[in-house]
Short mmCIF file of C-alpha atoms in Angstrom, two decimals:
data_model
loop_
_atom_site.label_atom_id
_atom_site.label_comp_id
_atom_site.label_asym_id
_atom_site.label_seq_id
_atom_site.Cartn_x
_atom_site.Cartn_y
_atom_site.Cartn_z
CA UNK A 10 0.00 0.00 0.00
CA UNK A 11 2.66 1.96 0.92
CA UNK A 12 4.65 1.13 -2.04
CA UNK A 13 1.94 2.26 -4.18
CA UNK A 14 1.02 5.44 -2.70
CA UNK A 15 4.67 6.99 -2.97
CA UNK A 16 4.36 7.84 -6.66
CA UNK A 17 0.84 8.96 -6.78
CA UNK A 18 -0.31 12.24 -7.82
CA UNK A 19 -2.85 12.22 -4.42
CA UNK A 20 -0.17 11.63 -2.53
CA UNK A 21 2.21 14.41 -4.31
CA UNK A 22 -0.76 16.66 -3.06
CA UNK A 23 -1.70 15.83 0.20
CA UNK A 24 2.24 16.65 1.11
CA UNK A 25 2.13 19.84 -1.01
CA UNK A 26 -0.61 20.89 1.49
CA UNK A 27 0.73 20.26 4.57
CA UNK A 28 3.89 21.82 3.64
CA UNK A 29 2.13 24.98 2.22
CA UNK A 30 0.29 24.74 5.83
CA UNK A 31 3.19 25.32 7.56
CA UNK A 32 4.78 28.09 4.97
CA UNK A 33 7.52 29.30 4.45
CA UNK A 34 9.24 28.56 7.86
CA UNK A 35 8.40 24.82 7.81
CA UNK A 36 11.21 22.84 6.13
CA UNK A 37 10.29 20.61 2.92
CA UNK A 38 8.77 17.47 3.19
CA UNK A 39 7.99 16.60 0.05
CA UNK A 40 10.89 13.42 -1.11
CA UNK A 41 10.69 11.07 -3.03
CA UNK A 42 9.22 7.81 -1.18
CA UNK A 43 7.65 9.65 1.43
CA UNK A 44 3.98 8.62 1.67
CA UNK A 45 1.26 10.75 4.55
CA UNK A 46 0.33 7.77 6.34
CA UNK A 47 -1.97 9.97 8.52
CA UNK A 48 -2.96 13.30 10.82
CA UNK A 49 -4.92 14.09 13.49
CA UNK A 50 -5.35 16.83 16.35
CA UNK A 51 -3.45 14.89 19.74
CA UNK A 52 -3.01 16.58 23.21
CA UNK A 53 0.58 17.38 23.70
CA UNK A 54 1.85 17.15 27.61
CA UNK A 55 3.51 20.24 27.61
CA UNK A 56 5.65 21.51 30.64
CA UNK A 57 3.05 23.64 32.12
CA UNK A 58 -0.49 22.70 30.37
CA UNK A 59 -1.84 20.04 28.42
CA UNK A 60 -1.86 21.80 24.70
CA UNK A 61 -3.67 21.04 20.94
CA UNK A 62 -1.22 20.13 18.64
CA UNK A 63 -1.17 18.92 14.71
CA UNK A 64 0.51 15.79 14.06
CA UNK A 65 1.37 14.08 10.82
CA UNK A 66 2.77 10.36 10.66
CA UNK A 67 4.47 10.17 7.39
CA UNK A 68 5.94 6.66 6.76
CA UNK A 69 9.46 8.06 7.61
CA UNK A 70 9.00 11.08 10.06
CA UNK A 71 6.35 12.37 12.60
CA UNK A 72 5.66 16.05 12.04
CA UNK A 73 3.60 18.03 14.98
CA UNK A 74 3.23 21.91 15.27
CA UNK A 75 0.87 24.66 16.77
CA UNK A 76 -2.35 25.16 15.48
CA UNK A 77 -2.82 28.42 14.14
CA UNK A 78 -5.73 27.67 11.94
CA UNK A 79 -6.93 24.45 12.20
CA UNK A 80 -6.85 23.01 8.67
CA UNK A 81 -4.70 25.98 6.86
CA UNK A 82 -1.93 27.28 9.26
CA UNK A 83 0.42 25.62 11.62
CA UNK A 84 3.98 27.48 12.68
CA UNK A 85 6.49 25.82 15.16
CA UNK A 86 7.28 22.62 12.96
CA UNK A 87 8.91 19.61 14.57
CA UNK A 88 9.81 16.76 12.53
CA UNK A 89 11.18 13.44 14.39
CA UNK A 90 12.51 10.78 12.54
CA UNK A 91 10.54 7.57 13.04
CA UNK A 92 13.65 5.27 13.25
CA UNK A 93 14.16 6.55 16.35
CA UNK A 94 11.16 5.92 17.82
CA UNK A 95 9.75 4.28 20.20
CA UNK A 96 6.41 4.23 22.01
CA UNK A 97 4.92 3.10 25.21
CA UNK A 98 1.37 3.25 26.47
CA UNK A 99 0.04 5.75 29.10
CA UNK A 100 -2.43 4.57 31.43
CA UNK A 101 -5.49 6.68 31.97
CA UNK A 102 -5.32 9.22 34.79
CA UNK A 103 -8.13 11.76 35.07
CA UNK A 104 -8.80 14.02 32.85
CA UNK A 105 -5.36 12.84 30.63
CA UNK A 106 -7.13 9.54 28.92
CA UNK A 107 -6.03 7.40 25.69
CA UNK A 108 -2.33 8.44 25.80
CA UNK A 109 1.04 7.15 25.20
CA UNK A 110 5.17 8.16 24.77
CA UNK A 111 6.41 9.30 22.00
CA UNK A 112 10.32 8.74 22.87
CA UNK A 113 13.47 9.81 21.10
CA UNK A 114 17.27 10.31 22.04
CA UNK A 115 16.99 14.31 21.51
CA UNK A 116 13.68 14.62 23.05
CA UNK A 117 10.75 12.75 24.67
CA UNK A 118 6.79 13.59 25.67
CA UNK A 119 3.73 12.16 26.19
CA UNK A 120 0.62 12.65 23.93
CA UNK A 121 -3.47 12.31 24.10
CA UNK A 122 -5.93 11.20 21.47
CA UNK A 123 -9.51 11.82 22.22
CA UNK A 124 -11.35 8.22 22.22
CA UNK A 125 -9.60 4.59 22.74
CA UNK A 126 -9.72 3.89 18.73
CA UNK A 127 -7.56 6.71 18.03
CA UNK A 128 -4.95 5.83 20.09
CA UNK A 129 -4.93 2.76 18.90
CA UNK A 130 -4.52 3.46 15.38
CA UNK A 131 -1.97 6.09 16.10
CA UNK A 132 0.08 3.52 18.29
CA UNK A 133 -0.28 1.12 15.72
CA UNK A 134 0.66 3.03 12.27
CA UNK A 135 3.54 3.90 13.99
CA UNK A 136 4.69 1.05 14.95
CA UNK A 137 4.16 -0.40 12.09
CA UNK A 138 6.05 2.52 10.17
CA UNK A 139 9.16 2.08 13.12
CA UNK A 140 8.93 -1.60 12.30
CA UNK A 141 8.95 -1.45 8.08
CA UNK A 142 11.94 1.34 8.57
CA UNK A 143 14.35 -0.91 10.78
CA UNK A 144 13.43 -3.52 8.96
CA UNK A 145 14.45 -2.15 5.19
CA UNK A 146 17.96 -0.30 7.12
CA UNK A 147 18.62 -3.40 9.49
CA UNK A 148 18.73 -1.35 11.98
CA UNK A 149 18.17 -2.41 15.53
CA UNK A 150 15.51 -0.21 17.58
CA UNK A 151 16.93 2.52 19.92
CA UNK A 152 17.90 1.69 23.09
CA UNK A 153 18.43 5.23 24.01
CA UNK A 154 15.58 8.06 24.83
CA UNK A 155 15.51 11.45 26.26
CA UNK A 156 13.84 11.53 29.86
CA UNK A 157 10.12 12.75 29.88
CA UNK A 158 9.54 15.94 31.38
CA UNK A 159 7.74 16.24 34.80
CA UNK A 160 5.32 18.79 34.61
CA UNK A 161 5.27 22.18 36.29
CA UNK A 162 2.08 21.56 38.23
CA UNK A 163 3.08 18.31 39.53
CA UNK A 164 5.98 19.75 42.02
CA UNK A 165 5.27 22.36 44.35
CA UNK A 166 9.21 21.81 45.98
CA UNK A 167 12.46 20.33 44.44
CA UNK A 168 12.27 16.85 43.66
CA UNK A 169 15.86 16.61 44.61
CA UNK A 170 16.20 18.38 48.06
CA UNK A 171 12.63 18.17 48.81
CA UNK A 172 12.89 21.71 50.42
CA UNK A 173 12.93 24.32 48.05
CA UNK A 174 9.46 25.89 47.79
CA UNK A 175 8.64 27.59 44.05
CA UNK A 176 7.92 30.87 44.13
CA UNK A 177 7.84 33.38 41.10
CA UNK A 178 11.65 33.90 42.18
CA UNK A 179 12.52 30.82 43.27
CA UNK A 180 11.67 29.37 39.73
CA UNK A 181 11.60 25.84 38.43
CA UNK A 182 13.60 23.81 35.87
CA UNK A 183 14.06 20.59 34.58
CA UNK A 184 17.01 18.35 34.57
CA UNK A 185 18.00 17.13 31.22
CA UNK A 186 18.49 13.65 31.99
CA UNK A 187 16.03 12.31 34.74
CA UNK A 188 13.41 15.28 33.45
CA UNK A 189 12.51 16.08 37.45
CA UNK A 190 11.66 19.26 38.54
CA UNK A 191 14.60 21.08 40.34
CA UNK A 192 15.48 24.02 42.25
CA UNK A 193 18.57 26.66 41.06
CA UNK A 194 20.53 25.54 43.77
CA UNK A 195 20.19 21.96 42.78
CA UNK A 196 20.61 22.56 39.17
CA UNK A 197 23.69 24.74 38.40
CA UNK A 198 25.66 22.29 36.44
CA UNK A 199 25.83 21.58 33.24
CA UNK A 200 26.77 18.12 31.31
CA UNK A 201 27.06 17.45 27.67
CA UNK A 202 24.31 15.15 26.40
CA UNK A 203 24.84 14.75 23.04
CA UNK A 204 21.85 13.31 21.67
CA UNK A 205 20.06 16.35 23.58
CA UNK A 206 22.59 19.06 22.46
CA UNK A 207 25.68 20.01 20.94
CA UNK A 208 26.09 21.72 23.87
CA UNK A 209 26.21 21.25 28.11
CA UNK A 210 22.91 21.16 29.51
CA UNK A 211 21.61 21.33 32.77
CA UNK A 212 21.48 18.78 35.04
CA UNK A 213 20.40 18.21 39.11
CA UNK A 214 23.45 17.45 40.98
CA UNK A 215 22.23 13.41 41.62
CA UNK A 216 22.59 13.09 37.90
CA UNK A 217 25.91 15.00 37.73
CA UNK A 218 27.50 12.58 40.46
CA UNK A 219 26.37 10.03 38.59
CA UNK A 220 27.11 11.10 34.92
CA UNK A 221 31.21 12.09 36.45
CA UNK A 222 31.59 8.73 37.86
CA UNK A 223 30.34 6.64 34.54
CA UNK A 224 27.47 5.34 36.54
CA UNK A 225 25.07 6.38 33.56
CA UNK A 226 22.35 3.81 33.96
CA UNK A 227 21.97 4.93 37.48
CA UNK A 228 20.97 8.19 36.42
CA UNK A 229 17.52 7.22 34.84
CA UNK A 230 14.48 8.36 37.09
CA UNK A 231 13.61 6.11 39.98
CA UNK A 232 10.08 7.46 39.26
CA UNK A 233 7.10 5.15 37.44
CA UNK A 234 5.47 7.09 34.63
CA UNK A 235 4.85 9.95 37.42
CA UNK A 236 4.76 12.16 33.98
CA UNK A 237 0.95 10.15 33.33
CA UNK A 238 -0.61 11.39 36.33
CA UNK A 239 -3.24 14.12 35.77
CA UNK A 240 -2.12 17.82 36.79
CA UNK A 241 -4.80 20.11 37.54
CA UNK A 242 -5.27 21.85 34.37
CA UNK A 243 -7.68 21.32 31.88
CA UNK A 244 -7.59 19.59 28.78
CA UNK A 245 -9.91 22.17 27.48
CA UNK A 246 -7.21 24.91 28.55
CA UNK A 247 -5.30 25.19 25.13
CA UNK A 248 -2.81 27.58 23.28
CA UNK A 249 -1.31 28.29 19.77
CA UNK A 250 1.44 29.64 21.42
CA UNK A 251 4.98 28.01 21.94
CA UNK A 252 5.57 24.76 23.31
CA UNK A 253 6.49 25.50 26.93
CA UNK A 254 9.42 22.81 27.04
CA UNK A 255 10.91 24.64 24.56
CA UNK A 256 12.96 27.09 26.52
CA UNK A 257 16.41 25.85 26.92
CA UNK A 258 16.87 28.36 29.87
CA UNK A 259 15.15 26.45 32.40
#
């Protein structure tokens, strides 16, 4: 099916669209092979609200950005390459139903479809497209993924020294590698990561002891999927503006 849709004038289109959706700050997608598999509207856990996003599963990348005007105008344009993908199901918590990981080495988050069906087919077309990749390259599936963010609303103190209270001074951030939610104090080095960045990032100082001493594998979050359970915001409460785990700075 796949095969047959690469060459075909409908297909040709339908990626001619969503690239003229996203203008002229969106980066081509139209090569040849590449076949729109499918797209959809999926809740995006973002670091401080739950946000409406546009995704489109191509048979070699997924493509998601902010919805501008739904159907004609998207900006912010991610594209992930599917061969490093992998996913993992969410269980339902709250409000924050039918969801699953969508996990990479550079970065990692959780997503929402609106009814049980839809997640399934999304979980399942991309599988499928992760499996029919690896399988053409020989390629083994990556071991390797960046740590899911814990959201703002789920820490009122430092996850590390469990005494730091946020305040609008005493601001939050995330480490790079075990994704809690950290304090300044507890946060002020950096460590290169180079999946994540060309760059040192930063880290709490658990994962710094850890990373200097070559005990890597310790590093990864003691936590259970904490990133699934329901913060108190709405998944009605939307925006077209910027993903918030964007910012670099915190």
């Amino acid at each position: 099916m796949v095969d047959r849709l690469a060459n075909s004038e409908a297909n040709t289109r339908r990626i001619s669209i969503v690239e003229n959706c996203f203008g002229a700050a969106g980066q081509p997608l139209t090569i040849p092979g590449r076949v729109l598999i499918g797209e959809g509207v999926l809740t995006k856990l973002c670091r401080k609200k739950p946000k409406a996003r546009q995704f489109f599963l191509f048979n070699d990348i997924l493509v998601y950005g902010n919805i501008v005007i739904q159907k004609k105008k998207y900006n912010k344009q991610h594209i992930i390459p599917l061969e490093n993908v992998t996913i993992d199901s969410i269980q339902d918590e709250g409000d924050l139903r039918n969801g699953w990981l969508i996990k990479t080495p550079t970065k990692s988050f959780a997503v929402y479809a609106a009814t049980a069906t839809e997640k399934s087919e999304w979980m399942n077309h991309i599988n499928k497209c992760v499996s029919d990749l690896l399988s053409k390259s020989g390629k083994t599936p990556s071991n390797e993924h960046a740590a899911v963010w814990v959201p703002d609303s789920e820490a009122t103190v430092c996850m590390r020294c469990q005494k730091a209270k946020f305040t609008p001074v005493n601001r939050r951030h995330h480490c790079r590698k075990c994704g809690f939610v950290v304090c300044g104090p507890c946060s002020e080095k950096r460590f290169l990561l180079p999946s994540q960045s060309s760059k040192p990032v930063r880290i709490c100082d658990f994962c710094y002891d850890l990373l200097s001493t070559g005990e890597m594998t310790a590093c990864q979050s003691a936590r259970s999927d904490s990133y699934s359970q329901s913060p108190k915001s709405s998944l009605n409460d939307v925006s077209d503006d910027d993903d918030d785990d964007e910012d670099s700075s915190d």
